[in-house]
XYZ file of C-alpha atoms in Angstrom:
570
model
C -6.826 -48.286 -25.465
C -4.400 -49.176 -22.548
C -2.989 -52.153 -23.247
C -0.799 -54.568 -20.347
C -0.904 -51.433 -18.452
C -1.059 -52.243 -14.296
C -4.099 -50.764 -12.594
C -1.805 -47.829 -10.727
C -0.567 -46.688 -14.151
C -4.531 -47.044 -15.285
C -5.240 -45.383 -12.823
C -3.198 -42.155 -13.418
C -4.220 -41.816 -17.347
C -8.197 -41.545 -15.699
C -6.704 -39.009 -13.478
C -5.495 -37.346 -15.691
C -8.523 -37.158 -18.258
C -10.990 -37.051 -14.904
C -9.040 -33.445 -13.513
C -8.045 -32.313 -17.180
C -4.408 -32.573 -16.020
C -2.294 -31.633 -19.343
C -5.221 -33.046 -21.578
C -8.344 -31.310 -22.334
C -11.027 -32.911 -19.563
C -12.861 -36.356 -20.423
C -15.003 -38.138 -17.760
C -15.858 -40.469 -20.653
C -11.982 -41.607 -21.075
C -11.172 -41.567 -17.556
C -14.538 -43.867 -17.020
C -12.955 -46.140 -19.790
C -9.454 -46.546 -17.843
C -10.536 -46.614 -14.091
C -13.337 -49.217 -15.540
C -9.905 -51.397 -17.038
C -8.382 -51.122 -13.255
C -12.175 -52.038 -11.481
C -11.854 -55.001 -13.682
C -8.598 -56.172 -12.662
C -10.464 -56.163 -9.008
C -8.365 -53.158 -8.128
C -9.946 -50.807 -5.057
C -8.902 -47.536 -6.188
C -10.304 -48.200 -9.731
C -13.882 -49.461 -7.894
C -13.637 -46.018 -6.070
C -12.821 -44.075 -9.379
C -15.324 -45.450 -11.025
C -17.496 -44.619 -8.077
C -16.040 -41.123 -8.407
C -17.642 -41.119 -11.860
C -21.107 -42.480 -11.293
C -21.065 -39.539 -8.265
C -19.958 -36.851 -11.139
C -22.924 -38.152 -13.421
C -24.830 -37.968 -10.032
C -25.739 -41.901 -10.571
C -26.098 -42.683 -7.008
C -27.267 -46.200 -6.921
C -23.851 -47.919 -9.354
C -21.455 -45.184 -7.034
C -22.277 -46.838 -4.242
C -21.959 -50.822 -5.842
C -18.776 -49.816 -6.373
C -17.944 -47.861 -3.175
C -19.017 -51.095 -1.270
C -16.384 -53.283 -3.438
C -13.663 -50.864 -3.269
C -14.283 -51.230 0.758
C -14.865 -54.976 0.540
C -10.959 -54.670 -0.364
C -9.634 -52.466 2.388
C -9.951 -49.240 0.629
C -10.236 -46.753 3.288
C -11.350 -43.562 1.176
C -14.411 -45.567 -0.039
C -15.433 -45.651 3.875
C -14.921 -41.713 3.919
C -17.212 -41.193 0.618
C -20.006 -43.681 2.121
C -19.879 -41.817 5.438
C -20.464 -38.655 3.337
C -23.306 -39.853 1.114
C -25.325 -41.459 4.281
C -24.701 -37.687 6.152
C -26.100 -36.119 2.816
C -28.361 -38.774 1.974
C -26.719 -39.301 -1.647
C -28.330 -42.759 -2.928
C -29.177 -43.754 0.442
C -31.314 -42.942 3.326
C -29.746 -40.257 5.297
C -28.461 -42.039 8.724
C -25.821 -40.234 11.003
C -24.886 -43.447 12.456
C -23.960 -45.169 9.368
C -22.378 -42.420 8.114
C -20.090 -42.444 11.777
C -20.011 -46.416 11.338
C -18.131 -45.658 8.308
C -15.651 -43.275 9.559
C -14.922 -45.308 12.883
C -14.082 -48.353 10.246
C -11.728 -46.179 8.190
C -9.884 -44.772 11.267
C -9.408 -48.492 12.900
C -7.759 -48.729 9.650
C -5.379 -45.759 10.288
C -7.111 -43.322 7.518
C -5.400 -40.288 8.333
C -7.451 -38.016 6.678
C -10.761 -40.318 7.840
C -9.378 -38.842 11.757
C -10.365 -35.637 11.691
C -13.468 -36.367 10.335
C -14.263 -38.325 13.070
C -13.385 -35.781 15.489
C -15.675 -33.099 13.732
C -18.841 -36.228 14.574
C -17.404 -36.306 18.373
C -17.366 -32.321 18.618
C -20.604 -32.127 16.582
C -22.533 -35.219 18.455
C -22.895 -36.576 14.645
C -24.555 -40.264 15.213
C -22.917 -40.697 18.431
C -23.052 -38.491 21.699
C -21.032 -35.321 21.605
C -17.808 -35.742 23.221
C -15.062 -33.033 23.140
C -12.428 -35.767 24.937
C -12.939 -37.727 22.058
C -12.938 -35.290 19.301
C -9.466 -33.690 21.370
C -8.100 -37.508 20.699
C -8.485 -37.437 17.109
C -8.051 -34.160 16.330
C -4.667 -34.682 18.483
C -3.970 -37.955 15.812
C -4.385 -36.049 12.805
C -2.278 -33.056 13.720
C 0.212 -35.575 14.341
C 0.035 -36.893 11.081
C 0.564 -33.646 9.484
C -3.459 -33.148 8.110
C -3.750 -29.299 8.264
C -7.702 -29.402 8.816
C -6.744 -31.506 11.749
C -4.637 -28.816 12.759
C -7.511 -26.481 12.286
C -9.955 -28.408 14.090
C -7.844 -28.608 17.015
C -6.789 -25.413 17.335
C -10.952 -24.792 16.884
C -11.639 -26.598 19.728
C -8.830 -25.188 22.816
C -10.333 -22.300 22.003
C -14.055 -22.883 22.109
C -14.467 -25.739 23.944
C -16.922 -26.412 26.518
C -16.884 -30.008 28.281
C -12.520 -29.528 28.334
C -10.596 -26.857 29.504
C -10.011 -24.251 27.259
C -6.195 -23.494 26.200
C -6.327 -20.909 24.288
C -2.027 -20.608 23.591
C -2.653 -24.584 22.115
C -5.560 -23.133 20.376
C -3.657 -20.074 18.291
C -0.208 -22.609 18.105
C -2.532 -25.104 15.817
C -4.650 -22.625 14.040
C -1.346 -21.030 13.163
C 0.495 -24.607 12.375
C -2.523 -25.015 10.671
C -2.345 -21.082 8.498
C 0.937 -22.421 7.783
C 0.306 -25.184 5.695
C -2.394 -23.243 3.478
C -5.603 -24.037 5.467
C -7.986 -21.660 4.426
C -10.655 -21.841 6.941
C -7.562 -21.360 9.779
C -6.144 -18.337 8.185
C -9.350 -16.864 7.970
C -10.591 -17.867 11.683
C -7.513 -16.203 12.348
C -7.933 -13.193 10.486
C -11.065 -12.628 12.557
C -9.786 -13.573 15.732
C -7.206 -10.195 14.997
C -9.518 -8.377 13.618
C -12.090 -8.709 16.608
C -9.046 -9.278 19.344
C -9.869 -12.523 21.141
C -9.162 -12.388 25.682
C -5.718 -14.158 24.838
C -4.762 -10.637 22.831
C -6.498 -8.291 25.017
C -2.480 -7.079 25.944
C -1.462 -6.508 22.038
C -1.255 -3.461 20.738
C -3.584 -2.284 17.844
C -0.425 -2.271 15.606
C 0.274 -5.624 17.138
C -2.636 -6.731 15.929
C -2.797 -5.075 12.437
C 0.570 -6.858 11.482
C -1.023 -10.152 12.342
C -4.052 -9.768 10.711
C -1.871 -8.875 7.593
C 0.100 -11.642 7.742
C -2.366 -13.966 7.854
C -4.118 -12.183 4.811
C -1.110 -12.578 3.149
C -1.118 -16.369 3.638
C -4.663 -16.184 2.337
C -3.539 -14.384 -0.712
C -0.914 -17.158 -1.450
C -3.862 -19.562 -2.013
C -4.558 -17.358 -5.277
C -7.795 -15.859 -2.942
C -8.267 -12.912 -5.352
C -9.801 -10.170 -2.825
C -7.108 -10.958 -0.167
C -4.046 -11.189 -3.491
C -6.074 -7.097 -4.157
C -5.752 -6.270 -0.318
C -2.187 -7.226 0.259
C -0.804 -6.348 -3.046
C -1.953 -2.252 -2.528
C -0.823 -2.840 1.008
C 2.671 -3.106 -0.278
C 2.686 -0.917 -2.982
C 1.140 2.448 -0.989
C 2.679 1.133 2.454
C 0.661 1.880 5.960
C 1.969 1.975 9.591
C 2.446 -1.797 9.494
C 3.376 -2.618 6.312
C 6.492 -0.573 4.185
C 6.245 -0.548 0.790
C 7.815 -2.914 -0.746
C 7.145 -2.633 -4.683
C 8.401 -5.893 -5.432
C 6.366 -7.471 -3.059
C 3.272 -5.611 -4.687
C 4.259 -6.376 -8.211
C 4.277 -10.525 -7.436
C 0.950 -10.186 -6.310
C -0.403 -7.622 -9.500
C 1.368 -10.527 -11.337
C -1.001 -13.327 -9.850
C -4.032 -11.175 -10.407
C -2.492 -10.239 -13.703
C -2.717 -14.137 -14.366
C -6.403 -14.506 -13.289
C -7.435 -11.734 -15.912
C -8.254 -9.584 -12.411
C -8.669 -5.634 -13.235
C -6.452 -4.640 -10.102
C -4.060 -6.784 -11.760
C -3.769 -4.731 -14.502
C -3.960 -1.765 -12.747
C -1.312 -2.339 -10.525
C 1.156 -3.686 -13.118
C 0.239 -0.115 -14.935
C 1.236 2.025 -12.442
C 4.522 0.343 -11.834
C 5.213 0.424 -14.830
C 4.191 4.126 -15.099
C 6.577 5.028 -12.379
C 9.273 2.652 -12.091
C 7.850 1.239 -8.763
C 9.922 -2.368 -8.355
C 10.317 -2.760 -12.093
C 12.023 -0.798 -14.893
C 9.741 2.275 -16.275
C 7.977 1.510 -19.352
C 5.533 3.550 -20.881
C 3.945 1.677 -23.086
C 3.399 -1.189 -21.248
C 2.238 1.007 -18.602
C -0.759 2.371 -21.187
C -1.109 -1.221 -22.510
C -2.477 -2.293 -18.994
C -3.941 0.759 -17.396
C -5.767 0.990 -20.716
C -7.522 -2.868 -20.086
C -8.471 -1.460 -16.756
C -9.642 1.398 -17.463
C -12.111 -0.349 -20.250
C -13.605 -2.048 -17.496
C -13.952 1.160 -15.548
C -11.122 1.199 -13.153
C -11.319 4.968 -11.988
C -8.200 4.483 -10.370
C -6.717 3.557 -14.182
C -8.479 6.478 -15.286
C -7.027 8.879 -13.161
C -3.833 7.207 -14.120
C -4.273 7.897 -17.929
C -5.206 11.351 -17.032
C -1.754 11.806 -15.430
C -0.272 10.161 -18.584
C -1.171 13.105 -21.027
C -1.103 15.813 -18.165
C 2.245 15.145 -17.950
C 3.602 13.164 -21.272
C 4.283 10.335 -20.023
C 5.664 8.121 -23.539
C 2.953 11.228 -24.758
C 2.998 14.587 -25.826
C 1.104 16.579 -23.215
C -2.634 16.760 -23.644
C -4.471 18.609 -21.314
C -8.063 18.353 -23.082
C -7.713 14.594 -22.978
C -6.487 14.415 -19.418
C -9.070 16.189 -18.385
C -11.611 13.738 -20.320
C -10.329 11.059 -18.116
C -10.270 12.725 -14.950
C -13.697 13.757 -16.000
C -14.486 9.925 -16.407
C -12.536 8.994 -13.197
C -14.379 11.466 -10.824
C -17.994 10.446 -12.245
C -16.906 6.982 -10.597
C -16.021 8.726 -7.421
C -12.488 8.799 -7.828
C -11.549 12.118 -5.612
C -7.885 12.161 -6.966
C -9.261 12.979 -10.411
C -11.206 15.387 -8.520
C -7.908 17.023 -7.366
C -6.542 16.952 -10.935
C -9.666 18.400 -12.150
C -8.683 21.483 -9.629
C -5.293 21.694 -10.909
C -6.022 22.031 -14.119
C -8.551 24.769 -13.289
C -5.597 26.637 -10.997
C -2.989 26.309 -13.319
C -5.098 27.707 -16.406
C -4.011 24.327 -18.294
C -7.888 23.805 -20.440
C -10.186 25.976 -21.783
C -12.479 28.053 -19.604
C -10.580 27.185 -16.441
C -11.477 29.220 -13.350
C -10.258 29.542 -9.814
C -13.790 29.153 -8.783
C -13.866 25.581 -10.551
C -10.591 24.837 -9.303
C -11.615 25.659 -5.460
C -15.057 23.649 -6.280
C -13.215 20.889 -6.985
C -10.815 20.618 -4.299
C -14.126 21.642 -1.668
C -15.443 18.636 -3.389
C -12.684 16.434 -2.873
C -12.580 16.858 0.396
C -16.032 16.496 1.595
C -15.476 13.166 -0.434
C -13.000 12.120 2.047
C -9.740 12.622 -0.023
C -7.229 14.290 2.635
C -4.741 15.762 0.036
C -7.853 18.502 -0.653
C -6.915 19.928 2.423
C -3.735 20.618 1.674
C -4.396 22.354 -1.620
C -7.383 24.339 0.165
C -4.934 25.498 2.600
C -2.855 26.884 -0.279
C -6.013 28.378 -2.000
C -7.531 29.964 1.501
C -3.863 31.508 2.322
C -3.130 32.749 -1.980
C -6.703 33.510 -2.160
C -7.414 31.501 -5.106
C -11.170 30.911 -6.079
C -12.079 32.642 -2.652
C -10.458 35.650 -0.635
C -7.360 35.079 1.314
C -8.075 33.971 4.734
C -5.655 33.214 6.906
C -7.099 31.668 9.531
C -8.853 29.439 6.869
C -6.107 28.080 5.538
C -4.667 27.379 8.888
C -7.626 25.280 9.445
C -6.715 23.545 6.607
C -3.005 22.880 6.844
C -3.300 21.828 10.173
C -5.906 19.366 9.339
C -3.872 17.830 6.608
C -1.038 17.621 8.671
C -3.496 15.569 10.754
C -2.780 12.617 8.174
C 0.373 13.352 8.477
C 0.554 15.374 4.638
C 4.424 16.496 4.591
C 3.835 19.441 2.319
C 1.429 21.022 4.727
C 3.926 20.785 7.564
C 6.275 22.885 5.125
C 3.882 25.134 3.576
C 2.473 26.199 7.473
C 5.458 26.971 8.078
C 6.448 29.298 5.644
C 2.863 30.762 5.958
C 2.841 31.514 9.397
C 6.481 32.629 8.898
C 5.608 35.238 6.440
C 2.208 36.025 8.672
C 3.887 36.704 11.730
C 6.352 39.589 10.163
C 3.383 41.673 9.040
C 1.436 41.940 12.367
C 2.143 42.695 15.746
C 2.139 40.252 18.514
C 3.379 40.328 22.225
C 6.713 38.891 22.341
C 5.739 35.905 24.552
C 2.728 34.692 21.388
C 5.563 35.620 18.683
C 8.009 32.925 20.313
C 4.951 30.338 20.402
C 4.544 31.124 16.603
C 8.598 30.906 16.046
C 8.661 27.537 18.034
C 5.989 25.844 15.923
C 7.444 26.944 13.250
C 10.999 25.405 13.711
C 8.879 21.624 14.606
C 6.927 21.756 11.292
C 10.523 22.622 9.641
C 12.316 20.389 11.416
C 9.667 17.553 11.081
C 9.724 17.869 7.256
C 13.462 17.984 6.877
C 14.058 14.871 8.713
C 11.666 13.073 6.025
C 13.000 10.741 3.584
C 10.300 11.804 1.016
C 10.675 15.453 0.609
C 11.440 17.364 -2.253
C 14.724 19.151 -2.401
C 13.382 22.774 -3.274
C 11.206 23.006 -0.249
C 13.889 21.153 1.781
C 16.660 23.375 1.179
C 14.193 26.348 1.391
C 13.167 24.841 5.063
C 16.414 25.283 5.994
C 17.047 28.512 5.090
C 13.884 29.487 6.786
C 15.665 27.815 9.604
C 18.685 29.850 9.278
C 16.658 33.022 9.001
C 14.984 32.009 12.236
C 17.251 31.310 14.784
C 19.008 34.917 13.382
C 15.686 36.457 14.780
C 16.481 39.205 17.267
C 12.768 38.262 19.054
C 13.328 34.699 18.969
C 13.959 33.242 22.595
C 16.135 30.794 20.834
C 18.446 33.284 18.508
C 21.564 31.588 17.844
C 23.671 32.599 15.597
C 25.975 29.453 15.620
C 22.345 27.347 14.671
C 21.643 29.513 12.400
C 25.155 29.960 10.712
C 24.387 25.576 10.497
C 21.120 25.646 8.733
C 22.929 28.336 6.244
C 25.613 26.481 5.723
C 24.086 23.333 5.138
C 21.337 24.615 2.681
C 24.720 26.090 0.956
C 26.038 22.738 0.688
C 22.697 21.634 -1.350
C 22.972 24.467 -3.634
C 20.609 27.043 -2.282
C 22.267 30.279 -3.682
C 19.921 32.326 -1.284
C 21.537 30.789 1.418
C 24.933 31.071 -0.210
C 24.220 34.770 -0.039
C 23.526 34.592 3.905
C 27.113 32.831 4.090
C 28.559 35.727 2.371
C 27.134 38.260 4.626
C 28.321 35.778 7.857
C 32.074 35.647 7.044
C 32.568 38.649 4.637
C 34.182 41.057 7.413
C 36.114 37.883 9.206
C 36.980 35.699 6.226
C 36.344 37.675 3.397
C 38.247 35.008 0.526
C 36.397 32.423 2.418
C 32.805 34.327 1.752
C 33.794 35.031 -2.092
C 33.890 31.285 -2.613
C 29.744 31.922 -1.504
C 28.684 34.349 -3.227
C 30.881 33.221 -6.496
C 28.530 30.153 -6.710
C 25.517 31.923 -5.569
C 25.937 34.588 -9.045
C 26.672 31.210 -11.070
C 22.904 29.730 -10.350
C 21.235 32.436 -9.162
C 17.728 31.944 -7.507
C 16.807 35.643 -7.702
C 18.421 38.862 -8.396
C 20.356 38.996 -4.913
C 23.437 37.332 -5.485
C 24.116 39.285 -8.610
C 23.512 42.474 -7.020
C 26.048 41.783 -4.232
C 28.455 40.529 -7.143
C 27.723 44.088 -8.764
C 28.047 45.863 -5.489
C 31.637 44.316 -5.359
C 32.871 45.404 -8.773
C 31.726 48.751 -8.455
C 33.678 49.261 -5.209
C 36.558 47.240 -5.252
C 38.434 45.442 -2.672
C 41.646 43.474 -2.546
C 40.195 40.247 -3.680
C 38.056 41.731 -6.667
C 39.130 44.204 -9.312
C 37.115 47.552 -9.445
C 35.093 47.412 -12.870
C 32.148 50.055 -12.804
C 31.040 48.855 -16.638
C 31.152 45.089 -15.703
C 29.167 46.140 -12.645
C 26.672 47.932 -14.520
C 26.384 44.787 -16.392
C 25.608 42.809 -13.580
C 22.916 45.078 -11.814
C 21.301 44.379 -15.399
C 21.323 41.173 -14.587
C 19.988 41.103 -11.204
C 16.988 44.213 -12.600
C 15.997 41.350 -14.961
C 15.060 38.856 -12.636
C 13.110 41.910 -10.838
C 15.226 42.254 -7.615
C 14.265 46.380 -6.490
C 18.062 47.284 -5.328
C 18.826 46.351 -8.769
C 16.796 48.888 -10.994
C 17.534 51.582 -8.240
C 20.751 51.518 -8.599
C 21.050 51.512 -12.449
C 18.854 54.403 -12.362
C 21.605 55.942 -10.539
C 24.107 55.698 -14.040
């Protein structure tokens, strides 16, 4: 036992065995020190001891020793009487007392008693309502730094009805309020942005979105584990008013990770998986997705599934990613749905069709996944699982460019580039065609998340374009530019094109092309031309028929035409 301890220090050791503060929790040991500090006729041991009696729900002995721990000045006994007369705890309800109470602790200069009283003055709570009043104290609290004070005047400029309304007082508190972790003012003022309140009605909607997000990030601070879910995806897929910021999303997975939260695990998995704000690691990657996924997270599923589709820290298992996308997409999961159609198009499992792989994609996308209608715009224009239709797969592309899909934007293109040189069309339709064309190219180069194949590929298309006799907007300086730059990103088709541009006027310069085009070649092209040179000669190259023979070999292997006509010429 304590021994010539003073009643603060008493005091703390109940504390700390009454909240469980570094010690296992022990109302019975904190009763035995705040009881030492009640007997040294200290007030905050009567009220701790009174804290006890009201844990053990013994009313009648709370209240004894709430009245002696007021008898000495102790304000915070007021505020607990006050509360058991509203509730009616060991005494007859009565409002009055219970505002009695409050009105004695705030005389006293209870800080945290002042708000109080300014909730019984708004309310009318054993006295008449009176918003003047409940202004006043609210005013004194916020003064004093008492959030909830904050948030009750901020409450009442907004909604008030005997004062004048202010409603730029009203959002300055319930934001001063947000600010120093008051839950009930971030979340009033989640709403208020969520529902836009007159004093927004000139924000825009992204405006308003950003401020709604902020204040669910405050929320998420608290450790509130549906906003710490919200905001920690929010960063770690990015929208149109929030960029991704991985490392961001990973403190947050980290705090749900704490709380034993599935998302928590899940999202710590897929950084992991991908290197997203954090180093990649496999294995803990697996180690977490698999905890999720045992609590059937189809998200984590899917996420397993992409493991062995694609040996990740695996060797590739198709069979088993398929039994998890199987898993995932029984939960609803659409993007296992997807990978379910993959597998089917790219012959990966056993028994894979087209028809399953176009089921699954339809299925996707009546699910509400927009990344089906991408891949149904492939299958409608390759005619895969269904005949080719091109005005299908239009339909398609152009919808999942409608959420703003990148890929469709480039594969529209190059579809309606390689429709429009089979058919006929008036010159005026043709230039339409060509002019949407160059946006969607344009549009996808200028992304920062591309991939480099289709990028360079866009601006060779580009190149081939503006070289377009038809096209109203044939230039061969533009188009010399898009050549030359997919050159300079090692597109040997395009190297080719350069060849053909300076060969007559700067022949040396155009070898220096087509040399690096027959290094890497990207079909059989570049080889033939290299062929076509050593066959014939010129001032530059040395005339070597059998080397050239060699090299039209070369290009017939790769199944470029010129190629195997020409060798059947020897």
């Amino acid at each position: 036992m304590a021994v010539n301890k003073t009643p603060k220090q008493l005091n703390d050791l109940g504390d700390r065995y009454f909240y469980g503060l570094q010690v296992p929790k022990n109302l019975e040991m904190a009763f035995t020190y705040y009881k030492q500090a009640a007997d040294l006729n200290n007030p905050v041991g009567y009220f701790n001891v009174a804290k006890y009696f009201i844990e053990k729900e013994q009313y009648k002995s709370a209240i004894d020793y709430l009245n002696k721990s007021k008898a000495l000045g102790y304000t915070k006994a007021n505020i607990q009487l006050s509360n058991m007369y509203l509730n009616g705890l060991g005494l007859r309800k009565s409002k009055k007392k219970a505002f009695k109470n409050l009105d004695e602790a705030v005389s006293a200069h209870d800080i945290n008693a002042m708000h109080q009283l300014g909730i019984f003055y708004m309310r009318g709570i054993g006295c008449k309502r009176n918003e003047q009043n409940a202004q006043k104290y609210f005013e004194l609290s916020s003064e004093n730094n008492v959030p909830q004070g904050m948030y009750c005047l901020g409450s009442l400029y907004l909604d008030a009805k005997q004062i004048k309304k202010d409603y730029q007082n009203g959002f300055f508190w319930l934001d001063k309020a947000a600010e120093n972790g008051d839950i009930d003012a971030i979340n009033r003022l989640r709403e208020l942005y969520q529902t836009s309140h007159p004093y927004l009605k000139k924000k825009s909607n992204l405006y308003l979105k950003e401020m709604e997000f902020y204040y669910d990030e405050l929320l998420a601070r608290t450790g509130d584990l549906e906003a710490l879910e919200r905001v920690s995806f929010t960063y770690y897929y990015g929208n149109d008013f929030c960029k991704v910021n991985y490392d961001k999303a990973n403190k947050y997975f980290k705090m749900l990770h704490e709380q034993d939260h599935t998302k928590g695990y899940l999202g710590l998995g897929l950084s992991y998986l991908y290197g997203r704000g954090t180093s990649v690691d496999y294995k803990l990657a697996r180690e977490n997705l698999d905890v999720a996924a045992t609590r059937s997270d189809i998200e984590a599923l899917n996420a397993l599934g992409e493991i062995h589709r694609l040996g990740y820290g695996v060797d590739i298992n198709y069979a088993r990613a398929k039994d998890y996308y199987f898993e995932a997409a029984k939960g609803n999961e659409t993007n296992a749905l997807i990978n379910l159609g993959l597998l089917n198009y790219r012959k990966q499992i056993s028994q894979a069709t087209h028809e399953l792989a176009y089921q699954y994609m339809k299925t996707a996308s009546e699910k509400g996944n927009v990344t089906a209608y991408y891949w149904l715009g492939i299958f409608h224009d390759k005619g895969v699982g269904v005949p080719a239709d091109f005005k299908k797969a239009e339909t398609y592309f152009k919808k999942a460019i409608e959420y703003d899909n990148l890929g469709a934007k480039y594969k529209y293109a190059q579809m309606l580039y390689e429709h429009i040189s089979k058919i006929k069309l008036p010159r005026k339709r043709k230039n339409i065609s060509y002019i949407m064309i160059k946006d969607l190219l344009i549009d996808y180069i200028n992304s920062p998340v591309t991939s480099n194949v289709n990028t360079m590929y866009s601006m060779y298309m580009l190149g081939d374009l503006y070289s377009l006799k038809d096209f109203d907007l044939k230039s061969q300086k533009i188009s010399r530019y898009y050549y030359e730059l997919a050159s300079s990103q090692g597109f040997t088709k395009a190297m080719v094109r350069m060849y053909f541009i300076l060969k007559e006027k700067e022949p040396k310069y155009a070898l220096t092309f087509l040399k690096k085009a027959k290094d890497q070649p990207h079909d059989g092209e570049a080889l033939y031309e290299w062929a076509n040179l050593l066959y014939e000669g010129n001032k530059y190259i040395e005339k070597d028929q059998l080397k050239a023979k060699e090299f039209y070999g070369k290009a017939a292997s790769l199944n470029y035409q010129p190629a195997k006509e020409k060798l059947a010429m020897f």
